[in-house]
Coordinates of C-alpha atoms in Angstrom, one line a residue:
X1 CA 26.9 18.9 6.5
X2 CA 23.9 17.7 8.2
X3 CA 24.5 13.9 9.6
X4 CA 22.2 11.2 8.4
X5 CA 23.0 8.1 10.4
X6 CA 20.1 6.8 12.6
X7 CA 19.5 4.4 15.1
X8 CA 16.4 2.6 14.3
X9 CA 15.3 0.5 17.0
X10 CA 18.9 0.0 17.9
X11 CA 20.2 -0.7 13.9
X12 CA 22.5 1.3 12.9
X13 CA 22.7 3.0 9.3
X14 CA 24.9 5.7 7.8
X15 CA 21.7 6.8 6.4
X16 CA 17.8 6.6 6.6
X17 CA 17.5 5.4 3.2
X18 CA 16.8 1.7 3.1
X19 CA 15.2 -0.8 -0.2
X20 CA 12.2 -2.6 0.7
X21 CA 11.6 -6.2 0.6
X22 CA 11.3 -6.7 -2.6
X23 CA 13.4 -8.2 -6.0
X24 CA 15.8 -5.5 -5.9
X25 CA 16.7 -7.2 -2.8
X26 CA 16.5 -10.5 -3.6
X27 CA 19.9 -11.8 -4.0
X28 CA 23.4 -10.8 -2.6
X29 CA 24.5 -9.4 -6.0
X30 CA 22.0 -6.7 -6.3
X31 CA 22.1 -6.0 -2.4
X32 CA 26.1 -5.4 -3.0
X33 CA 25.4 -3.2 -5.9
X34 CA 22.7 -1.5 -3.7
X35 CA 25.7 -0.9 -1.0
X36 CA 28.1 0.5 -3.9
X37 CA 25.6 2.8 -4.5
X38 CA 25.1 4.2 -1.2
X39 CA 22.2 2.8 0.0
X40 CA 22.3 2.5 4.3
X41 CA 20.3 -0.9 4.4
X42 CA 18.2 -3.1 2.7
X43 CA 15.5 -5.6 4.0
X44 CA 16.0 -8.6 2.0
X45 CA 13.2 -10.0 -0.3
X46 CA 10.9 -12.2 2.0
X47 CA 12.2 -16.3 2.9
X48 CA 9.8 -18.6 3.4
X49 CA 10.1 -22.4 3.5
X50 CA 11.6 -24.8 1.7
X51 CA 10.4 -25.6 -1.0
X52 CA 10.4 -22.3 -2.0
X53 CA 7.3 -20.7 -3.7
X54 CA 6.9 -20.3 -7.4
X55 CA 6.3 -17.8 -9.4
X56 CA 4.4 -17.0 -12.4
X57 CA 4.8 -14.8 -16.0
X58 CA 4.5 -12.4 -16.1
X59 CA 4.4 -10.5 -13.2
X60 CA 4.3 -6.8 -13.5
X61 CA 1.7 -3.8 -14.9
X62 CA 1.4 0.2 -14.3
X63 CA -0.3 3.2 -14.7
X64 CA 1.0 5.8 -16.7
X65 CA 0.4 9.3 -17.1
X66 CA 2.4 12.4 -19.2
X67 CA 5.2 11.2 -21.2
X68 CA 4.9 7.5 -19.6
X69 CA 6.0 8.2 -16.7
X70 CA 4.7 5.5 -14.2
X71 CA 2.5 6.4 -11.5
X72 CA 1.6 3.4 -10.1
X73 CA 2.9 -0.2 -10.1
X74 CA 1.5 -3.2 -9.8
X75 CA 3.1 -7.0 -9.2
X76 CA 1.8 -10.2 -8.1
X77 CA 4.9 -11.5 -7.7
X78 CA 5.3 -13.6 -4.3
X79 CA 7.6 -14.4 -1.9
X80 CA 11.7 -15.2 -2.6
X81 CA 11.5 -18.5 -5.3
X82 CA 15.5 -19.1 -4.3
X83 CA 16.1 -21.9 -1.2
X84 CA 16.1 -20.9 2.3
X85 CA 19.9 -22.0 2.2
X86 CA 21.2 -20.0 -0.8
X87 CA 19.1 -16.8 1.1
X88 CA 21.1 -17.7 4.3
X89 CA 24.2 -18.6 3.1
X90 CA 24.6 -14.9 1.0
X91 CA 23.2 -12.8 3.5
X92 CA 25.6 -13.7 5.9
X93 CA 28.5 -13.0 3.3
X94 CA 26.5 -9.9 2.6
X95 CA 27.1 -8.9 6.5
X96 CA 30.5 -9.7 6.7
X97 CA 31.5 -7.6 3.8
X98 CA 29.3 -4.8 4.6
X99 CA 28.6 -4.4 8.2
X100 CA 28.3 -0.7 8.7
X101 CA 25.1 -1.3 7.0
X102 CA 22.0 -2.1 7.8
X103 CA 20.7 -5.8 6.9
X104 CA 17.3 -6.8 7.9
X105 CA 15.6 -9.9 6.9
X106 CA 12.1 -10.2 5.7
X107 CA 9.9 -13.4 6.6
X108 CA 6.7 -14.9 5.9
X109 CA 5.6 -18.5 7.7
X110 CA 2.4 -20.4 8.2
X111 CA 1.0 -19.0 11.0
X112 CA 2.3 -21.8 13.3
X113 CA 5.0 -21.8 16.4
X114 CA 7.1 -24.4 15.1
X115 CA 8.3 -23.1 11.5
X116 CA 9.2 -19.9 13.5
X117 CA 11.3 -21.4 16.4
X118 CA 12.9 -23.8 13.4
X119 CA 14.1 -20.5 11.2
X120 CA 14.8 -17.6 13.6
X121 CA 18.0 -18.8 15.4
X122 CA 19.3 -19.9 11.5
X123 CA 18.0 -16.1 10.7
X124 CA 20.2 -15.0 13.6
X125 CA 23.7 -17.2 13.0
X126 CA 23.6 -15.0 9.8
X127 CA 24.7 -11.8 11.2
X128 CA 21.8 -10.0 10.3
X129 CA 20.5 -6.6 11.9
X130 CA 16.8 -7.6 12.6
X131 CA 13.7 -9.0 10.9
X132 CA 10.6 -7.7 9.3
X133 CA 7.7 -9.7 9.5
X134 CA 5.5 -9.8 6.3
X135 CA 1.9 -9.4 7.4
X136 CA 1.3 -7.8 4.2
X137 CA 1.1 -9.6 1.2
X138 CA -2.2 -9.1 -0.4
X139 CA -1.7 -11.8 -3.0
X140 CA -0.7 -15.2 -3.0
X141 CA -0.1 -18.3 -0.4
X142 CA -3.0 -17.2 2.0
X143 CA -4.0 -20.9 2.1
X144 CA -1.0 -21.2 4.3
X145 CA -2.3 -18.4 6.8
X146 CA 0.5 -15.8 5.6
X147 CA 0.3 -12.1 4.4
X148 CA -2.4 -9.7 4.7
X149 CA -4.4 -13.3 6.0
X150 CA -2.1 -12.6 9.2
X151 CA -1.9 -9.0 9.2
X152 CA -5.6 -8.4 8.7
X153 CA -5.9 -10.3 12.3
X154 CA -4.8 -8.5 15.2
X155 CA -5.0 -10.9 17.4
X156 CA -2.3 -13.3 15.0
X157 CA -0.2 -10.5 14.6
X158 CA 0.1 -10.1 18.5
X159 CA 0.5 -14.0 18.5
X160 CA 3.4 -14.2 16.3
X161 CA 5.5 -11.3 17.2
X162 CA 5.5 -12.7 20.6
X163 CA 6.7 -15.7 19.1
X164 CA 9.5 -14.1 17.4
X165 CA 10.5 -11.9 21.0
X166 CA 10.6 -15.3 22.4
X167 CA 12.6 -17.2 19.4
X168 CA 15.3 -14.3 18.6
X169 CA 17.0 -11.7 20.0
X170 CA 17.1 -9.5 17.3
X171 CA 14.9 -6.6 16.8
X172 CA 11.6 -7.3 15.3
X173 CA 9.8 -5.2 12.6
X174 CA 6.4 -5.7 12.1
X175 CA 5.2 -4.8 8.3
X176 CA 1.4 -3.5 8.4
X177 CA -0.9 -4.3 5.1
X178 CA -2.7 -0.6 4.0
X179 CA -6.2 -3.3 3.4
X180 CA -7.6 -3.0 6.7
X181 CA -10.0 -0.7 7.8
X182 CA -8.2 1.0 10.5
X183 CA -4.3 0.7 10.7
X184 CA -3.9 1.4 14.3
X185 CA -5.2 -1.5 15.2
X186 CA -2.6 -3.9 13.8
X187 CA 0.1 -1.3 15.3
X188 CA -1.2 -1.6 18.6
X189 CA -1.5 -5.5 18.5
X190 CA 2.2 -5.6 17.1
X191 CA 2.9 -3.4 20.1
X192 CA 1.6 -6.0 22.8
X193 CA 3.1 -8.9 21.4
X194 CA 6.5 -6.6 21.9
X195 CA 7.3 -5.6 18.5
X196 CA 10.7 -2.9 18.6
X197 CA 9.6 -1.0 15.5
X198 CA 6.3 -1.2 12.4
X199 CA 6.8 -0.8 9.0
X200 CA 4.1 0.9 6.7
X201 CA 2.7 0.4 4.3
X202 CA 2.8 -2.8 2.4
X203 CA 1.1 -2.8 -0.8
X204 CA -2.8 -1.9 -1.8
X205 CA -4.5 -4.9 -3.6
X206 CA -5.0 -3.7 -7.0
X207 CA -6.0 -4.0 -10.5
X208 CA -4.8 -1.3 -12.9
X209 CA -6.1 -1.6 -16.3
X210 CA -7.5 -4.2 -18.9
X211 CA -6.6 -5.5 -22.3
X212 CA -10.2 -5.2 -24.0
X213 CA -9.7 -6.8 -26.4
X214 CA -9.3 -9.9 -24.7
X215 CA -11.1 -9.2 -21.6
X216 CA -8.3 -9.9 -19.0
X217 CA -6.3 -7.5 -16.8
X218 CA -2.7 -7.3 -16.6
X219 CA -0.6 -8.6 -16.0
X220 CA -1.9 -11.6 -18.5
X221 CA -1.0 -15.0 -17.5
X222 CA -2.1 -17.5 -20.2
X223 CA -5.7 -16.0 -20.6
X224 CA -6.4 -14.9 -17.1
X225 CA -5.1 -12.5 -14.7
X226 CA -5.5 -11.3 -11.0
X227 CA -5.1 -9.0 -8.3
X228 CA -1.9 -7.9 -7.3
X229 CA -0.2 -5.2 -4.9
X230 CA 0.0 -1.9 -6.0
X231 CA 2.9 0.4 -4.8
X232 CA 4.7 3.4 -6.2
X233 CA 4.2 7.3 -6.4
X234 CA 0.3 7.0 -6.4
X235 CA 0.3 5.3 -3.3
X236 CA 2.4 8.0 -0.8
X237 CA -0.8 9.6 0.0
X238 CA -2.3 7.1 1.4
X239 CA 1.0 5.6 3.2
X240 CA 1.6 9.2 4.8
X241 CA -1.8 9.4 6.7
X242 CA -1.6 5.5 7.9
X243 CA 2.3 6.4 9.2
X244 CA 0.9 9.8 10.8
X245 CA -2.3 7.4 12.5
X246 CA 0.4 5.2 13.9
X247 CA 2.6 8.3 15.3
X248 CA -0.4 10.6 16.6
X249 CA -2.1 7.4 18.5
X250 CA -1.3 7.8 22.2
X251 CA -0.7 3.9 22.3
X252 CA 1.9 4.0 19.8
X253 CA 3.0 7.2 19.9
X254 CA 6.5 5.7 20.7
X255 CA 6.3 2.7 18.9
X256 CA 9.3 3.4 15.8
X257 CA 8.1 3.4 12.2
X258 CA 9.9 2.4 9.2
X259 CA 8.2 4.6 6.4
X260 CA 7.3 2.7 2.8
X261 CA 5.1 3.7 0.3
X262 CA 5.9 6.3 -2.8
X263 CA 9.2 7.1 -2.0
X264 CA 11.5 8.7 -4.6
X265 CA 13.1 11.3 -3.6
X266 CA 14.9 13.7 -1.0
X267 CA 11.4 15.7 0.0
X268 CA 9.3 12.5 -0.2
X269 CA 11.6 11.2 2.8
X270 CA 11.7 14.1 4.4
X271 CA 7.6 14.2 4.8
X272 CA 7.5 10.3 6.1
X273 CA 10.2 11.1 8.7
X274 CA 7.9 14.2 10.1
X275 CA 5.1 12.7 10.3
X276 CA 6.6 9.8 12.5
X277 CA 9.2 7.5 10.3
X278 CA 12.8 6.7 11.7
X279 CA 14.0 5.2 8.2
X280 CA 12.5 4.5 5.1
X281 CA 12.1 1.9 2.8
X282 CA 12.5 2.5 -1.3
X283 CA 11.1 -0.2 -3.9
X284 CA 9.5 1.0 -6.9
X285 CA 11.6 4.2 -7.8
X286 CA 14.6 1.7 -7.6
X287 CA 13.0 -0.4 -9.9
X288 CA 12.6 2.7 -12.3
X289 CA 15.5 4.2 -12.0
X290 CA 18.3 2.2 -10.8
X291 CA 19.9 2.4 -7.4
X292 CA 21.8 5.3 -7.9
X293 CA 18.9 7.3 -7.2
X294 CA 20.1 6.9 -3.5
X295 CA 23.1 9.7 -4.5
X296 CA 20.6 12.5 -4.9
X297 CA 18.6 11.8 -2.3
X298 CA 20.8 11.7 0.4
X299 CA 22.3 15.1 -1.2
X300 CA 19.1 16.5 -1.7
X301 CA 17.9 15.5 2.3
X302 CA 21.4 17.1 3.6
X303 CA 21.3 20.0 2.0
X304 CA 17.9 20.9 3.3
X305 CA 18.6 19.7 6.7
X306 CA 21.3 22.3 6.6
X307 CA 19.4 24.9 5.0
X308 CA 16.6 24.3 7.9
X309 CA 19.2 24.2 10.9
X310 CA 18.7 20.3 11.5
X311 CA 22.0 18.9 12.3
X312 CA 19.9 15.3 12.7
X313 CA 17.4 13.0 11.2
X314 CA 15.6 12.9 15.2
X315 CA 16.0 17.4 14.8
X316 CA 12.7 16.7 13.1
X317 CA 11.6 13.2 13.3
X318 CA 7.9 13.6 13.9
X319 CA 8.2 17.4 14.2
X320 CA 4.7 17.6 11.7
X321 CA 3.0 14.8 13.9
X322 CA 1.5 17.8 16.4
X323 CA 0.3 19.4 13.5
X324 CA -1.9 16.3 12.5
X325 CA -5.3 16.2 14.1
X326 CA -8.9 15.1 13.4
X327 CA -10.9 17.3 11.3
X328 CA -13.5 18.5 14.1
X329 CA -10.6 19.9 15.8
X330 CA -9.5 22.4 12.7
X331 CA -9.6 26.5 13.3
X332 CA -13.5 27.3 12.0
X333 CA -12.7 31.0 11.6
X334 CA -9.5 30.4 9.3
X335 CA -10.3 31.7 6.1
X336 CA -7.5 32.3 3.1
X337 CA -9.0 33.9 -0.2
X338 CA -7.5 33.2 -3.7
X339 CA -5.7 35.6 -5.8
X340 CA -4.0 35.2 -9.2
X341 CA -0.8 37.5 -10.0
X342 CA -1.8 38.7 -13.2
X343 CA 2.0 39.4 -14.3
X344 CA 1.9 35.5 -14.6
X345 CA -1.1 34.7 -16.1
X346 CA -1.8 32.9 -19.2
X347 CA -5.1 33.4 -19.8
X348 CA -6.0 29.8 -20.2
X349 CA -8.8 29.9 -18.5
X350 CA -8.8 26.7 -16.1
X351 CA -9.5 28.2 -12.9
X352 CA -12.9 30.3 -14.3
X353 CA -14.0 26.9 -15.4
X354 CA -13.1 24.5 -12.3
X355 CA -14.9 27.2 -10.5
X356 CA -17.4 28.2 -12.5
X357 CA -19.1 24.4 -13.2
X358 CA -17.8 22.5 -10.1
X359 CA -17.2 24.7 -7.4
X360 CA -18.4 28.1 -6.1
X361 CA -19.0 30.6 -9.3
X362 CA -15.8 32.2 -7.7
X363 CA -13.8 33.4 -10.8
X364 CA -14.8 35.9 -13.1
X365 CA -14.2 35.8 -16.6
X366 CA -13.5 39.4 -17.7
X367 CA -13.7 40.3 -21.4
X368 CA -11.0 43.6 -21.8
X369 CA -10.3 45.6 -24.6
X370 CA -7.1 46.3 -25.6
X371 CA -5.1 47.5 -28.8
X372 CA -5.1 44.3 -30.3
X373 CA -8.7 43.7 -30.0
X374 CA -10.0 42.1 -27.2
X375 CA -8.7 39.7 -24.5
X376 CA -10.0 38.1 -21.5
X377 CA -8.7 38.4 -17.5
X378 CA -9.5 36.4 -15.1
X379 CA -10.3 37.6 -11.3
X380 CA -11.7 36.3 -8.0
X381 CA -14.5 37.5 -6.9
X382 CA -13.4 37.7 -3.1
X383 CA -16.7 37.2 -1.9
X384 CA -18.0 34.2 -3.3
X385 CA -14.8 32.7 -2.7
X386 CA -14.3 30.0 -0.2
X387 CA -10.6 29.3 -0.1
X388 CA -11.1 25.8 -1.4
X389 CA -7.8 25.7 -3.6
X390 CA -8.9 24.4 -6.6
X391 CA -8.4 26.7 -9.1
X392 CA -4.5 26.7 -7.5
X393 CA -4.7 23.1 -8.2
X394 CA -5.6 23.4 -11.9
X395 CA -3.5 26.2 -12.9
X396 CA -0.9 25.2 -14.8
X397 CA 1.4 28.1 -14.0
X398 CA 2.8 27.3 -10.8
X399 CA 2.8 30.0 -8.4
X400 CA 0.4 32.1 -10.7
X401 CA -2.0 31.3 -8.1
X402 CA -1.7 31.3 -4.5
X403 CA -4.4 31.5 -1.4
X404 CA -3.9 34.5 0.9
X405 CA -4.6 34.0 5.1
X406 CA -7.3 36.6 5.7
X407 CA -7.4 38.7 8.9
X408 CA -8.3 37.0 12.0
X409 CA -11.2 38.9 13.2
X410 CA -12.6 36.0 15.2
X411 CA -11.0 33.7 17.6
X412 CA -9.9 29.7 17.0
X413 CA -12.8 27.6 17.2
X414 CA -13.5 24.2 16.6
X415 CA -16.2 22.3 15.3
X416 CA -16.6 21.0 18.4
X417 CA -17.6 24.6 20.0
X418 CA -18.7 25.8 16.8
X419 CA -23.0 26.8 17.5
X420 CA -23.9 25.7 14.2
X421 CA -22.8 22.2 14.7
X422 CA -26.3 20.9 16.7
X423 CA -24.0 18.3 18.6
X424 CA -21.6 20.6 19.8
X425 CA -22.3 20.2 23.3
X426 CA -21.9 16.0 22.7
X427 CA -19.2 16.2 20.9
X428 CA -17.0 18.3 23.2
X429 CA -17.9 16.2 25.6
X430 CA -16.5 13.0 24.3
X431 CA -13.3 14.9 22.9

């Protein structure tokens, strides 16, 4: 059986599989229920100073699609509302009576030295692994210069991971917020202040639907409501191309990543860690499901491991990251032509009428006759067909439709070389 353990940063886990800061990690009962289950770590929910914030109800919305299931999540619920001493006090009894596993420690301060050299070393007598710095917030206290207000600065995120290197000696995690133009940034500023590892992403500020009948978006609060951070499946996409910027960046190339963002299963895992994650974090599927969830996916990730002929977690860490380029640098002469197995067929007609009104007039709608009267077939017409995949993507049948490579009767070139591109010459250039 493949082995899971890792050594992020120099933590060490029996597995990858770690919950986020977060309430399922807000208190030592749920983090030792969390352990029962089989998770390899937890960050615990976010400390602040005393007094402790306060939060508001309620707290939660989603988006749901087929059957309810929830697609996104939203929450504009803040930091831990417990006292800095009753965090303290249970993570360190957490520690003691788990510490094979992997106990990190979120924090958010004002963005001033003194509340940091005040907490860490109390952070520290605790036992814990490490700390995670919450640059990502995008709701809530950024009147005290916390949160995204922080992370949406390089130049304070430099600041105050270099005053964490200087005030502990554990390992320091930086958490990125997805609201910011260009995530590498923030990676390379945690970098220089001499962060050991980032975590990505934190959540997207959000608002998911409205009552309209009163005119306010939820979560309602009294009459009113606001934005919040959004998390869950709907968000992976969007966390797996800000983990693969980080990884594919020559200046943080190294730099260790703590994936976050949509996870909830075995396969989701398995992407982040390819494209450049050592661990990864878990929140809303937890939430959903219960941690138990944890069982099948660190079956699930085994098994495929051993299927693939990875004995490790580092036998393909990053192992999709030289795969990942920018678009101009993608084979012009590549060319892969639909074609739908007839055998599976339904004859629903989807893919004649994704092509037919939004895309290339590439699916023909054949009217046959047969000893039942007459029937219809659907075919691509090769030609007109650019390999764009959308009639796979709307076929309800999966497999039923798949996109064939073509022979390569050119060589690979980029857009870069490519004659029609009247910059070519430029462009190559400043590649």
């Amino acid at each position: 059986m493949a082995d899971l353990s890792i050594d992020f940063c120099g933590i060490q886990s029996p597995n990858p599989f770690w919950l986020a800061s977060a309430p399922p990690t807000d208190k030592a009962y749920n983090v030792v229920r969390a352990f029962e289950a089989g998770w390899g770590g937890v960050v615990w929910k976010t400390l602040g100073e005393d007094p402790p914030a306060v939060n508001v109800s309620s707290r939660y919305s989603a988006i749901h699609g087929k059957d309810r299931e929830v697609i996104g999540f939203n929450n504009i619920e803040l930091i831990t509302d417990r006292s800095l001493e009753i965090n303290l006090r249970e993570i360190a009894q957490v520690k003691r009576a788990w510490p094979d596993r992997a106990l990190i420690v979120s924090m958010m301060l004002p963005c001033e030295e003194a509340p940091w050299r005040e907490i860490l070393p109390l952070v520290e007598a605790t036992g814990a692994d490490g700390i995670e710095l919450n640059f990502g917030c995008p709701h809530g206290m950024p009147e005290r210069g916390m949160g995204a207000a922080v992370g949406q600065q390089p130049d304070l995120i430099e600041l105050v991971t270099r005053w964490c290197k200087t005030y502990t000696r554990l390992p320091v995690i930086v958490k990125l917020t997805p609201n910011i133009t260009d995530v590498r940034a923030p990676a390379r500023a945690a970098l220089a202040g001499g962060a050991d590892a980032v975590s990505l992403i934190n959540t997207i500020n959000s608002i998911t639907h409205l009552d309209l009948d009163r005119m306010v978006a939820y979560p309602v609060v009294g009459g009113a409501s606001t934005h919040g951070g959004y998390c869950g499946a709907a968000v992976k996409p969007i966390a797996l191309n800000m983990v693969a910027e980080i990884a594919r960046d020559p200046l943080t190339a190294r730099l260790p990543i703590s994936g976050i963002g949509g996870i909830g299963n075995w396969r989701d895992a398995a992407e982040f860690i390819a494209l450049g994650a050592g661990s990864v974090q878990v929140c809303t599927a937890a939430m959903l499901h219960g941690f138990r969830i944890v069982e099948e996916m660190q079956d699930g990730l085994a098994r495929w491991m051993d299927s693939k002929g990875y004995p490790n977690i580092a036998a393909f860490s990053r192992k999709a990251v030289p795969n990942t380029t920018d678009w101009k640098y993608l084979d012009m002469n590549y060319r892969v032509i639909a074609h739908i197995d007839q055998d599976q067929c339904i004859k629903c007609g989807k893919c004649h009428i994704a092509c037919e009104d939004t895309s290339h007039q590439a699916v023909a709608k054949l009217v046959t006759a047969g000893p039942r009267g007459e029937g219809r077939r659907y075919e691509v017409i090769e030609e007109e067909c650019v390999g764009c995949n959308l009639c796979e993507i709307t076929c309800p049948v999966e497999g039923c439709i798949s996109m064939v490579p073509q022979p390569a009767d050119k060589p690979y070139m980029n857009w870069t070389q490519d004659p029609r591109n009247p910059r070519a010459v430029a462009v190559a250039d400043e590649a």
